[in-house]
């Protein structure tokens, strides 16, 4: 195990232990927060309830659909913007300020257009996550060493083949980073959206527990979401971009 990983785990363990101590000694009121150990016990208990598993499956399904849509559409949009200099001059300032726009202001519109449920959540999550994938795609295509394009020109490779076999593989490290951000942003949008745009899902259960002063269930579900996101990101970190080593050598 790497030293950075050990240090990271020690920091997390220290923070969890400190929070446990503060809660147990009464420094943190139980009406505000409960000890992490009780959060974990509550999470295990919730996972035994069929309705919670159904809510979790619904949330994961919505995140997966919106994540795939964000990645595919983000890559396509990024390719078009990168290949069109005039369009890029117009769009790039908007992309730079994309996350300064509060996307959640559009949820009344989504309710009118899509109604309550999965379609509204998917639309909100895609709107929130796609910007990261577009930016990652443009940055990845910008980072390709010029020698790659010269080789493609020498062999007279068409643009489509060059894009598919050279440019996208070379930009893979950036694309993977964009995918990781998409997962995080999609989860944020879906969980937050379920507070308002859905009558089921983990976010809805968290809001229900909050409104009923059920701190154990609320924090148990929050812990479940945190652990799920950490697991997905850990799995994504295990994926190594095929073009990363070649790009480093070319530079």
mmCIF file of C-alpha atoms in Angstrom, residues 83-198:
data_model
loop_
_atom_site.group_PDB
_atom_site.id
_atom_site.type_symbol
_atom_site.label_atom_id
_atom_site.label_comp_id
_atom_site.label_asym_id
_atom_site.label_seq_id
_atom_site.Cartn_x
_atom_site.Cartn_y
_atom_site.Cartn_z
ATOM 1 C CA UNK A 83 -13.021 20.708 -34.352
ATOM 2 C CA UNK A 84 -14.787 24.055 -34.910
ATOM 3 C CA UNK A 85 -12.553 26.985 -33.906
ATOM 4 C CA UNK A 86 -15.217 29.662 -34.403
ATOM 5 C CA UNK A 87 -17.735 27.726 -32.333
ATOM 6 C CA UNK A 88 -15.099 27.234 -29.656
ATOM 7 C CA UNK A 89 -14.453 30.982 -29.428
ATOM 8 C CA UNK A 90 -18.128 31.502 -28.699
ATOM 9 C CA UNK A 91 -18.719 28.528 -26.384
ATOM 10 C CA UNK A 92 -15.482 28.398 -24.368
ATOM 11 C CA UNK A 93 -16.251 31.414 -22.123
ATOM 12 C CA UNK A 94 -19.628 29.824 -21.340
ATOM 13 C CA UNK A 95 -17.954 26.526 -20.441
ATOM 14 C CA UNK A 96 -15.513 28.335 -18.152
ATOM 15 C CA UNK A 97 -18.439 29.724 -16.165
ATOM 16 C CA UNK A 98 -20.680 26.665 -16.556
ATOM 17 C CA UNK A 99 -20.744 25.684 -12.891
ATOM 18 C CA UNK A 100 -21.315 29.260 -11.781
ATOM 19 C CA UNK A 101 -24.880 28.797 -13.082
ATOM 20 C CA UNK A 102 -27.195 27.212 -10.464
ATOM 21 C CA UNK A 103 -28.617 24.407 -12.599
ATOM 22 C CA UNK A 104 -31.205 23.540 -9.972
ATOM 23 C CA UNK A 105 -33.176 26.653 -10.905
ATOM 24 C CA UNK A 106 -34.449 24.656 -13.887
ATOM 25 C CA UNK A 107 -36.233 22.022 -11.787
ATOM 26 C CA UNK A 108 -39.673 23.720 -12.106
ATOM 27 C CA UNK A 109 -39.250 23.567 -15.892
ATOM 28 C CA UNK A 110 -38.323 19.873 -15.720
ATOM 29 C CA UNK A 111 -41.420 19.168 -13.625
ATOM 30 C CA UNK A 112 -43.606 20.812 -16.266
ATOM 31 C CA UNK A 113 -41.873 19.070 -19.185
ATOM 32 C CA UNK A 114 -41.101 15.632 -17.721
ATOM 33 C CA UNK A 115 -43.247 15.425 -14.586
ATOM 34 C CA UNK A 116 -42.110 13.929 -11.282
ATOM 35 C CA UNK A 117 -39.894 10.863 -11.417
ATOM 36 C CA UNK A 118 -36.904 9.462 -13.254
ATOM 37 C CA UNK A 119 -37.077 11.569 -16.472
ATOM 38 C CA UNK A 120 -36.812 14.844 -14.526
ATOM 39 C CA UNK A 121 -33.953 13.492 -12.413
ATOM 40 C CA UNK A 122 -32.075 12.271 -15.493
ATOM 41 C CA UNK A 123 -32.501 15.636 -17.222
ATOM 42 C CA UNK A 124 -31.251 17.489 -14.135
ATOM 43 C CA UNK A 125 -28.281 15.142 -13.655
ATOM 44 C CA UNK A 126 -27.256 15.353 -17.318
ATOM 45 C CA UNK A 127 -27.438 19.140 -17.222
ATOM 46 C CA UNK A 128 -25.274 19.159 -14.101
ATOM 47 C CA UNK A 129 -22.696 16.559 -15.174
ATOM 48 C CA UNK A 130 -22.261 17.024 -18.913
ATOM 49 C CA UNK A 131 -20.170 20.183 -18.580
ATOM 50 C CA UNK A 132 -17.356 18.278 -16.871
ATOM 51 C CA UNK A 133 -17.227 15.755 -19.715
ATOM 52 C CA UNK A 134 -17.223 18.429 -22.415
ATOM 53 C CA UNK A 135 -14.365 20.298 -20.745
ATOM 54 C CA UNK A 136 -12.388 17.076 -20.159
ATOM 55 C CA UNK A 137 -12.798 16.078 -23.813
ATOM 56 C CA UNK A 138 -11.593 19.446 -25.114
ATOM 57 C CA UNK A 139 -8.630 19.461 -22.722
ATOM 58 C CA UNK A 140 -7.772 15.898 -23.693
ATOM 59 C CA UNK A 141 -7.799 16.649 -27.413
ATOM 60 C CA UNK A 142 -5.712 19.776 -26.791
ATOM 61 C CA UNK A 143 -3.108 17.714 -24.934
ATOM 62 C CA UNK A 144 -2.347 15.322 -27.818
ATOM 63 C CA UNK A 145 1.333 15.623 -28.860
ATOM 64 C CA UNK A 146 1.729 17.171 -32.354
ATOM 65 C CA UNK A 147 3.745 14.129 -33.494
ATOM 66 C CA UNK A 148 0.574 12.046 -33.398
ATOM 67 C CA UNK A 149 -1.163 14.333 -35.861
ATOM 68 C CA UNK A 150 1.910 14.481 -38.110
ATOM 69 C CA UNK A 151 2.072 10.689 -38.263
ATOM 70 C CA UNK A 152 -1.620 10.552 -39.166
ATOM 71 C CA UNK A 153 -1.016 13.132 -41.880
ATOM 72 C CA UNK A 154 1.924 11.188 -43.314
ATOM 73 C CA UNK A 155 -0.121 8.015 -43.572
ATOM 74 C CA UNK A 156 -3.096 10.023 -44.905
ATOM 75 C CA UNK A 157 -5.466 8.699 -42.292
ATOM 76 C CA UNK A 158 -8.966 10.138 -42.568
ATOM 77 C CA UNK A 159 -10.336 12.321 -39.772
ATOM 78 C CA UNK A 160 -12.758 9.682 -38.470
ATOM 79 C CA UNK A 161 -10.096 6.975 -38.238
ATOM 80 C CA UNK A 162 -7.624 9.417 -36.725
ATOM 81 C CA UNK A 163 -10.189 10.491 -34.154
ATOM 82 C CA UNK A 164 -11.169 6.939 -33.228
ATOM 83 C CA UNK A 165 -7.745 5.240 -33.340
ATOM 84 C CA UNK A 166 -5.365 8.065 -32.363
ATOM 85 C CA UNK A 167 -6.925 11.132 -30.779
ATOM 86 C CA UNK A 168 -9.447 9.591 -28.393
ATOM 87 C CA UNK A 169 -7.036 6.891 -27.112
ATOM 88 C CA UNK A 170 -4.376 9.563 -26.577
ATOM 89 C CA UNK A 171 -6.893 11.708 -24.696
ATOM 90 C CA UNK A 172 -8.054 8.747 -22.580
ATOM 91 C CA UNK A 173 -6.491 9.971 -19.273
ATOM 92 C CA UNK A 174 -8.499 13.188 -19.515
ATOM 93 C CA UNK A 175 -11.632 11.305 -20.525
ATOM 94 C CA UNK A 176 -11.326 9.039 -17.490
ATOM 95 C CA UNK A 177 -10.970 12.081 -15.253
ATOM 96 C CA UNK A 178 -14.104 13.496 -16.841
ATOM 97 C CA UNK A 179 -15.946 10.221 -16.196
ATOM 98 C CA UNK A 180 -15.011 10.332 -12.511
ATOM 99 C CA UNK A 181 -16.368 13.871 -12.251
ATOM 100 C CA UNK A 182 -19.528 12.833 -14.094
ATOM 101 C CA UNK A 183 -20.160 10.110 -11.498
ATOM 102 C CA UNK A 184 -19.794 12.565 -8.624
ATOM 103 C CA UNK A 185 -21.883 15.304 -10.248
ATOM 104 C CA UNK A 186 -24.575 12.851 -11.321
ATOM 105 C CA UNK A 187 -24.877 11.544 -7.754
ATOM 106 C CA UNK A 188 -25.072 15.085 -6.380
ATOM 107 C CA UNK A 189 -27.772 16.078 -8.856
ATOM 108 C CA UNK A 190 -29.828 12.909 -8.442
ATOM 109 C CA UNK A 191 -29.734 12.853 -4.632
ATOM 110 C CA UNK A 192 -30.564 16.562 -4.420
ATOM 111 C CA UNK A 193 -33.201 16.244 -7.141
ATOM 112 C CA UNK A 194 -34.917 13.395 -5.318
ATOM 113 C CA UNK A 195 -35.683 15.842 -2.517
ATOM 114 C CA UNK A 196 -38.005 17.718 -4.897
ATOM 115 C CA UNK A 197 -38.500 15.845 -8.166
ATOM 116 C CA UNK A 198 -39.279 12.322 -7.006
#
